[in-house]
PDB file of C-alpha atoms in Angstrom:
ATOM      1  CA  MET I   1     -45.610 204.893 190.863  1.00  0.00           C
ATOM      2  CA  ARG I   2     -43.158 202.748 188.877  1.00  0.00           C
ATOM      3  CA  GLU I   3     -41.092 205.843 187.948  1.00  0.00           C
ATOM      4  CA  ASN I   4     -41.063 207.039 191.589  1.00  0.00           C
ATOM      5  CA  ILE I   5     -39.836 203.628 192.760  1.00  0.00           C
ATOM      6  CA  ILE I   6     -37.004 203.688 190.133  1.00  0.00           C
ATOM      7  CA  GLN I   7     -36.048 207.187 191.132  1.00  0.00           C
ATOM      8  CA  LYS I   8     -35.905 206.582 194.910  1.00  0.00           C
ATOM      9  CA  SER I   9     -34.180 203.219 194.408  1.00  0.00           C
ATOM     10  CA  ALA I  10     -31.495 204.880 192.194  1.00  0.00           C
ATOM     11  CA  GLU I  11     -30.764 207.405 194.928  1.00  0.00           C
ATOM     12  CA  LEU I  12     -30.392 204.577 197.512  1.00  0.00           C
ATOM     13  CA  PHE I  13     -28.391 202.221 195.264  1.00  0.00           C
ATOM     14  CA  LEU I  14     -26.004 204.955 194.209  1.00  0.00           C
ATOM     15  CA  SER I  15     -25.344 206.238 197.715  1.00  0.00           C
ATOM     16  CA  LEU I  16     -25.508 202.990 199.705  1.00  0.00           C
ATOM     17  CA  GLY I  17     -24.773 200.236 197.194  1.00  0.00           C
ATOM     18  CA  PHE I  18     -26.778 197.614 195.353  1.00  0.00           C
ATOM     19  CA  LYS I  19     -26.024 194.907 197.947  1.00  0.00           C
ATOM     20  CA  SER I  20     -26.856 196.705 201.111  1.00  0.00           C
ATOM     21  CA  VAL I  21     -30.213 198.269 200.056  1.00  0.00           C
ATOM     22  CA  THR I  22     -33.130 195.919 200.689  1.00  0.00           C
ATOM     23  CA  MET I  23     -36.763 196.101 199.327  1.00  0.00           C
ATOM     24  CA  ASP I  24     -37.740 196.962 202.934  1.00  0.00           C
ATOM     25  CA  ASP I  25     -35.418 199.910 202.867  1.00  0.00           C
ATOM     26  CA  ILE I  26     -36.961 201.302 199.672  1.00  0.00           C
ATOM     27  CA  ALA I  27     -40.493 200.761 200.945  1.00  0.00           C
ATOM     28  CA  ASN I  28     -39.696 202.456 204.258  1.00  0.00           C
ATOM     29  CA  GLU I  29     -37.992 205.300 202.494  1.00  0.00           C
ATOM     30  CA  MET I  30     -40.987 205.881 200.268  1.00  0.00           C
ATOM     31  CA  GLY I  31     -43.594 205.307 202.936  1.00  0.00           C
ATOM     32  CA  ILE I  32     -45.225 202.467 200.927  1.00  0.00           C
ATOM     33  CA  SER I  33     -45.712 198.794 201.412  1.00  0.00           C
ATOM     34  CA  LYS I  34     -43.277 196.256 200.038  1.00  0.00           C
ATOM     35  CA  LYS I  35     -46.244 194.694 198.158  1.00  0.00           C
ATOM     36  CA  THR I  36     -46.604 197.898 196.098  1.00  0.00           C
ATOM     37  CA  ILE I  37     -43.054 197.506 194.891  1.00  0.00           C
ATOM     38  CA  TYR I  38     -43.668 193.877 194.005  1.00  0.00           C
ATOM     39  CA  VAL I  39     -46.631 194.905 191.904  1.00  0.00           C
ATOM     40  CA  HIS I  40     -44.177 196.704 189.581  1.00  0.00           C
ATOM     41  CA  PHE I  41     -41.040 194.525 189.990  1.00  0.00           C
ATOM     42  CA  ALA I  42     -41.099 190.743 190.497  1.00  0.00           C
ATOM     43  CA  ASN I  43     -37.871 190.797 192.544  1.00  0.00           C
ATOM     44  CA  LYS I  44     -34.893 192.890 193.492  1.00  0.00           C
ATOM     45  CA  THR I  45     -32.952 191.803 190.440  1.00  0.00           C
ATOM     46  CA  LYS I  46     -35.713 193.248 188.188  1.00  0.00           C
ATOM     47  CA  LEU I  47     -35.601 196.456 190.093  1.00  0.00           C
ATOM     48  CA  VAL I  48     -31.795 196.748 189.868  1.00  0.00           C
ATOM     49  CA  GLU I  49     -32.013 196.104 186.110  1.00  0.00           C
ATOM     50  CA  ALA I  50     -34.695 198.858 185.682  1.00  0.00           C
ATOM     51  CA  VAL I  51     -32.677 201.410 187.725  1.00  0.00           C
ATOM     52  CA  THR I  52     -29.432 200.544 185.937  1.00  0.00           C
ATOM     53  CA  PHE I  53     -30.803 201.100 182.483  1.00  0.00           C
ATOM     54  CA  ASP I  54     -32.781 204.161 183.603  1.00  0.00           C
ATOM     55  CA  VAL I  55     -29.633 205.875 184.929  1.00  0.00           C
ATOM     56  CA  PHE I  56     -27.821 204.814 181.711  1.00  0.00           C
ATOM     57  CA  GLU I  57     -30.526 206.379 179.540  1.00  0.00           C
ATOM     58  CA  ASN I  58     -30.452 209.656 181.542  1.00  0.00           C
ATOM     59  CA  ILE I  59     -26.701 209.910 181.107  1.00  0.00           C
ATOM     60  CA  CYS I  60     -26.988 209.204 177.441  1.00  0.00           C
ATOM     61  CA  ALA I  61     -29.522 211.969 177.044  1.00  0.00           C
ATOM     62  CA  GLY I  62     -27.117 214.413 178.801  1.00  0.00           C
ATOM     63  CA  ILE I  63     -24.234 213.349 176.604  1.00  0.00           C
ATOM     64  CA  ASP I  64     -26.401 213.602 173.420  1.00  0.00           C
ATOM     65  CA  GLY I  65     -27.198 217.218 174.446  1.00  0.00           C
ATOM     66  CA  ILE I  66     -23.547 218.055 174.837  1.00  0.00           C
ATOM     67  CA  CYS I  67     -22.702 216.466 171.464  1.00  0.00           C
ATOM     68  CA  ASP I  68     -25.374 218.561 169.750  1.00  0.00           C
ATOM     69  CA  THR I  69     -24.165 221.878 171.122  1.00  0.00           C
ATOM     70  CA  SER I  70     -20.328 221.671 171.543  1.00  0.00           C
ATOM     71  CA  PRO I  71     -18.445 223.811 169.032  1.00  0.00           C
ATOM     72  CA  ASN I  72     -15.603 221.328 168.539  1.00  0.00           C
ATOM     73  CA  PRO I  73     -14.635 217.780 169.511  1.00  0.00           C
ATOM     74  CA  ILE I  74     -12.028 218.764 172.064  1.00  0.00           C
ATOM     75  CA  GLN I  75     -14.411 220.917 174.008  1.00  0.00           C
ATOM     76  CA  GLN I  76     -17.057 218.166 173.642  1.00  0.00           C
ATOM     77  CA  LEU I  77     -14.859 215.625 175.403  1.00  0.00           C
ATOM     78  CA  TYR I  78     -14.073 218.138 178.265  1.00  0.00           C
ATOM     79  CA  ASP I  79     -17.789 218.931 178.612  1.00  0.00           C
ATOM     80  CA  ILE I  80     -18.696 215.282 178.750  1.00  0.00           C
ATOM     81  CA  LYS I  81     -16.026 214.658 181.290  1.00  0.00           C
ATOM     82  CA  LEU I  82     -17.434 217.543 183.412  1.00  0.00           C
ATOM     83  CA  PHE I  83     -20.984 216.078 183.047  1.00  0.00           C
ATOM     84  CA  VAL I  84     -19.838 212.617 184.049  1.00  0.00           C
ATOM     85  CA  MET I  85     -17.897 213.897 187.000  1.00  0.00           C
ATOM     86  CA  GLN I  86     -20.962 215.810 188.332  1.00  0.00           C
ATOM     87  CA  HIS I  87     -22.982 212.655 187.972  1.00  0.00           C
ATOM     88  CA  LEU I  88     -20.344 210.558 189.778  1.00  0.00           C
ATOM     89  CA  ARG I  89     -20.332 212.877 192.769  1.00  0.00           C
ATOM     90  CA  ASN I  90     -23.742 211.399 193.802  1.00  0.00           C
ATOM     91  CA  GLU I  91     -22.144 207.977 194.040  1.00  0.00           C
ATOM     92  CA  LYS I  92     -20.824 207.149 197.504  1.00  0.00           C
ATOM     93  CA  THR I  93     -20.080 203.567 196.648  1.00  0.00           C
ATOM     94  CA  SER I  94     -18.632 202.129 193.395  1.00  0.00           C
ATOM     95  CA  PRO I  95     -21.889 200.995 191.758  1.00  0.00           C
ATOM     96  CA  GLN I  96     -20.251 199.511 188.615  1.00  0.00           C
ATOM     97  CA  HIS I  97     -18.022 197.332 190.730  1.00  0.00           C
ATOM     98  CA  GLN I  98     -20.958 196.169 192.873  1.00  0.00           C
ATOM     99  CA  LEU I  99     -23.050 195.505 189.763  1.00  0.00           C
ATOM    100  CA  LYS I 100     -20.226 193.355 188.300  1.00  0.00           C
ATOM    101  CA  LYS I 101     -19.852 191.369 191.540  1.00  0.00           C
ATOM    102  CA  TYR I 102     -23.477 190.851 192.544  1.00  0.00           C
ATOM    103  CA  TYR I 103     -25.418 191.180 189.241  1.00  0.00           C
ATOM    104  CA  PRO I 104     -22.945 190.029 186.556  1.00  0.00           C
ATOM    105  CA  GLN I 105     -25.567 189.507 183.837  1.00  0.00           C
ATOM    106  CA  ILE I 106     -27.000 192.987 184.207  1.00  0.00           C
ATOM    107  CA  TYR I 107     -23.376 194.328 184.238  1.00  0.00           C
ATOM    108  CA  GLN I 108     -22.516 192.538 181.005  1.00  0.00           C
ATOM    109  CA  ARG I 109     -25.630 193.939 179.245  1.00  0.00           C
ATOM    110  CA  LEU I 110     -24.881 197.408 180.589  1.00  0.00           C
ATOM    111  CA  HIS I 111     -21.259 197.207 179.523  1.00  0.00           C
ATOM    112  CA  LEU I 112     -22.224 196.240 175.985  1.00  0.00           C
ATOM    113  CA  LYS I 113     -24.721 199.163 175.749  1.00  0.00           C
ATOM    114  CA  GLN I 114     -22.105 201.524 177.086  1.00  0.00           C
ATOM    115  CA  PHE I 115     -19.751 200.356 174.449  1.00  0.00           C
ATOM    116  CA  GLU I 116     -22.291 200.714 171.627  1.00  0.00           C
ATOM    117  CA  LYS I 117     -23.181 204.169 172.787  1.00  0.00           C
ATOM    118  CA  MET I 118     -19.703 205.455 173.315  1.00  0.00           C
ATOM    119  CA  HIS I 119     -18.354 203.874 170.115  1.00  0.00           C
ATOM    120  CA  SER I 120     -20.989 205.549 167.963  1.00  0.00           C
ATOM    121  CA  SER I 121     -20.629 209.007 169.580  1.00  0.00           C
ATOM    122  CA  VAL I 122     -16.802 208.960 169.877  1.00  0.00           C
ATOM    123  CA  THR I 123     -16.464 207.707 166.187  1.00  0.00           C
ATOM    124  CA  GLU I 124     -18.593 210.667 165.063  1.00  0.00           C
ATOM    125  CA  SER I 125     -16.593 213.083 167.234  1.00  0.00           C
ATOM    126  CA  LEU I 126     -13.275 211.777 166.001  1.00  0.00           C
ATOM    127  CA  GLN I 127     -14.329 212.099 162.366  1.00  0.00           C
ATOM    128  CA  LYS I 128     -15.484 215.673 163.004  1.00  0.00           C
ATOM    129  CA  GLY I 129     -12.027 216.330 164.535  1.00  0.00           C
ATOM    130  CA  VAL I 130     -10.353 215.009 161.435  1.00  0.00           C
ATOM    131  CA  ASP I 131     -12.630 217.013 159.068  1.00  0.00           C
ATOM    132  CA  THR I 132     -11.873 220.273 160.987  1.00  0.00           C
ATOM    133  CA  GLU I 133      -8.109 219.505 161.106  1.00  0.00           C
ATOM    134  CA  LEU I 134      -8.065 219.238 164.919  1.00  0.00           C
ATOM    135  CA  PHE I 135      -7.099 215.623 164.735  1.00  0.00           C
ATOM    136  CA  ARG I 136      -4.583 213.958 162.424  1.00  0.00           C
ATOM    137  CA  ALA I 137      -6.079 212.661 159.122  1.00  0.00           C
ATOM    138  CA  SER I 138      -3.987 209.507 159.398  1.00  0.00           C
ATOM    139  CA  ILE I 139      -5.767 208.171 162.568  1.00  0.00           C
ATOM    140  CA  ASN I 140      -7.879 205.002 162.372  1.00  0.00           C
ATOM    141  CA  VAL I 141     -11.090 206.422 163.763  1.00  0.00           C
ATOM    142  CA  ASP I 142     -12.694 202.946 164.474  1.00  0.00           C
ATOM    143  CA  PHE I 143      -9.591 201.752 166.393  1.00  0.00           C
ATOM    144  CA  ILE I 144      -9.042 204.974 168.338  1.00  0.00           C
ATOM    145  CA  SER I 145     -12.754 204.994 169.353  1.00  0.00           C
ATOM    146  CA  ARG I 146     -12.475 201.344 170.658  1.00  0.00           C
ATOM    147  CA  MET I 147      -9.183 202.238 172.530  1.00  0.00           C
ATOM    148  CA  TYR I 148     -10.861 205.261 174.089  1.00  0.00           C
ATOM    149  CA  PHE I 149     -13.674 203.135 175.499  1.00  0.00           C
ATOM    150  CA  ASN I 150     -11.233 200.577 176.805  1.00  0.00           C
ATOM    151  CA  GLY I 151      -9.197 203.189 178.512  1.00  0.00           C
ATOM    152  CA  MET I 152     -12.123 205.040 179.961  1.00  0.00           C
ATOM    153  CA  THR I 153     -13.584 201.790 181.432  1.00  0.00           C
ATOM    154  CA  GLY I 154     -10.191 200.570 182.509  1.00  0.00           C
ATOM    155  CA  ILE I 155      -9.323 203.575 184.679  1.00  0.00           C
ATOM    156  CA  LYS I 156     -12.429 202.732 186.812  1.00  0.00           C
ATOM    157  CA  ASP I 157     -11.009 199.424 187.788  1.00  0.00           C
ATOM    158  CA  ASP I 158      -9.905 199.849 191.461  1.00  0.00           C
ATOM    159  CA  THR I 159      -7.570 196.837 191.193  1.00  0.00           C
ATOM    160  CA  TYR I 160      -5.323 198.726 188.747  1.00  0.00           C
ATOM    161  CA  PHE I 161      -6.111 202.269 189.737  1.00  0.00           C
ATOM    162  CA  PRO I 162      -6.746 202.175 193.461  1.00  0.00           C
ATOM    163  CA  SER I 163      -8.886 205.027 194.823  1.00  0.00           C
ATOM    164  CA  THR I 164      -6.346 205.284 197.732  1.00  0.00           C
ATOM    165  CA  LEU I 165      -3.797 206.569 195.041  1.00  0.00           C
ATOM    166  CA  TYR I 166      -5.968 208.334 192.475  1.00  0.00           C
ATOM    167  CA  THR I 167      -9.204 210.376 192.490  1.00  0.00           C
ATOM    168  CA  MET I 168     -11.565 209.722 189.660  1.00  0.00           C
ATOM    169  CA  GLU I 169     -11.223 213.349 188.722  1.00  0.00           C
ATOM    170  CA  TYR I 170      -7.453 212.979 188.236  1.00  0.00           C
ATOM    171  CA  LEU I 171      -7.815 209.697 186.325  1.00  0.00           C
ATOM    172  CA  MET I 172     -10.422 211.124 183.886  1.00  0.00           C
ATOM    173  CA  GLU I 173      -8.452 214.358 183.430  1.00  0.00           C
ATOM    174  CA  SER I 174      -5.081 212.529 182.810  1.00  0.00           C
ATOM    175  CA  TYR I 175      -6.639 210.006 180.494  1.00  0.00           C
ATOM    176  CA  LEU I 176      -8.367 212.587 178.449  1.00  0.00           C
ATOM    177  CA  GLU I 177      -5.094 214.475 177.939  1.00  0.00           C
ATOM    178  CA  TYR I 178      -3.291 211.277 177.171  1.00  0.00           C
ATOM    179  CA  HIS I 179      -5.886 210.401 174.569  1.00  0.00           C
ATOM    180  CA  LEU I 180      -5.983 213.783 172.894  1.00  0.00           C
ATOM    181  CA  ARG I 181      -2.262 214.433 172.857  1.00  0.00           C
ATOM    182  CA  ALA I 182      -1.944 211.190 170.786  1.00  0.00           C
ATOM    183  CA  ILE I 183      -4.172 212.283 167.951  1.00  0.00           C
ATOM    184  CA  VAL I 184      -4.195 216.143 167.750  1.00  0.00           C
ATOM    185  CA  THR I 185      -2.647 218.253 164.971  1.00  0.00           C
ATOM    186  CA  ASP I 186      -0.720 221.429 165.778  1.00  0.00           C
ATOM    187  CA  LYS I 187      -3.956 223.339 165.474  1.00  0.00           C
ATOM    188  CA  GLY I 188      -5.689 220.897 167.813  1.00  0.00           C
ATOM    189  CA  LEU I 189      -2.778 221.077 170.332  1.00  0.00           C
ATOM    190  CA  GLN I 190      -3.183 224.880 170.655  1.00  0.00           C
ATOM    191  CA  LEU I 191      -6.856 224.360 171.657  1.00  0.00           C
ATOM    192  CA  LEU I 192      -5.988 221.396 173.969  1.00  0.00           C
ATOM    193  CA  ASN I 193      -3.392 223.504 175.807  1.00  0.00           C
ATOM    194  CA  LYS I 194      -6.017 226.157 176.483  1.00  0.00           C
ATOM    195  CA  PHE I 195      -8.239 223.555 178.054  1.00  0.00           C
ATOM    196  CA  ILE I 196      -5.429 222.091 180.134  1.00  0.00           C
ATOM    197  CA  THR I 197      -4.431 225.543 181.436  1.00  0.00           C
ATOM    198  CA  SER I 198      -7.988 226.535 182.269  1.00  0.00           C
ATOM    199  CA  ASN I 199      -8.632 223.275 184.018  1.00  0.00           C
ATOM    200  CA  GLN I 200      -5.586 223.622 186.142  1.00  0.00           C
ATOM    201  CA  SER I 201      -6.313 227.231 187.178  1.00  0.00           C
TER     202      SER I 201
END
């Protein structure tokens, strides 16, 4: 039952927002009593926390699968971008923004976990790119990995990149190209240009 509650709550939170969905809404949607939810979660904050980290783990599992199967680091980043975009299509609200506003402690913990996850996988990917001569040997892998995380999280900030001006698809696509153009070798650039052309067609 706990897993069912998390799953249904995730659907509601991502489509309607953390703030507007009540425990009553979840109970009604599932056809159970509110008491049943409280058996598994002491309060709404605990439920939001469980949902947030469950969604995070699912995304991580998907990204790990891509990292294990991608033939090269450039394709890997494009495949991850595609996977994340498909995931974001289920979000009618901006859950990260709401999380930051209404559940700042959960947001801080999630942000740190996101950094740890992305830092380790991007570092590994960058090193693979250097080893296969797709990325320049002179790059500081640790620094670039941190910059990549900072940029990817930064473009999601509606204050600086308003959704009235930019779609998330455009932002992710543009940032990815910006990031890769800064580090590729001539060999990497040929591969990158193929992806840019196929994405535009």
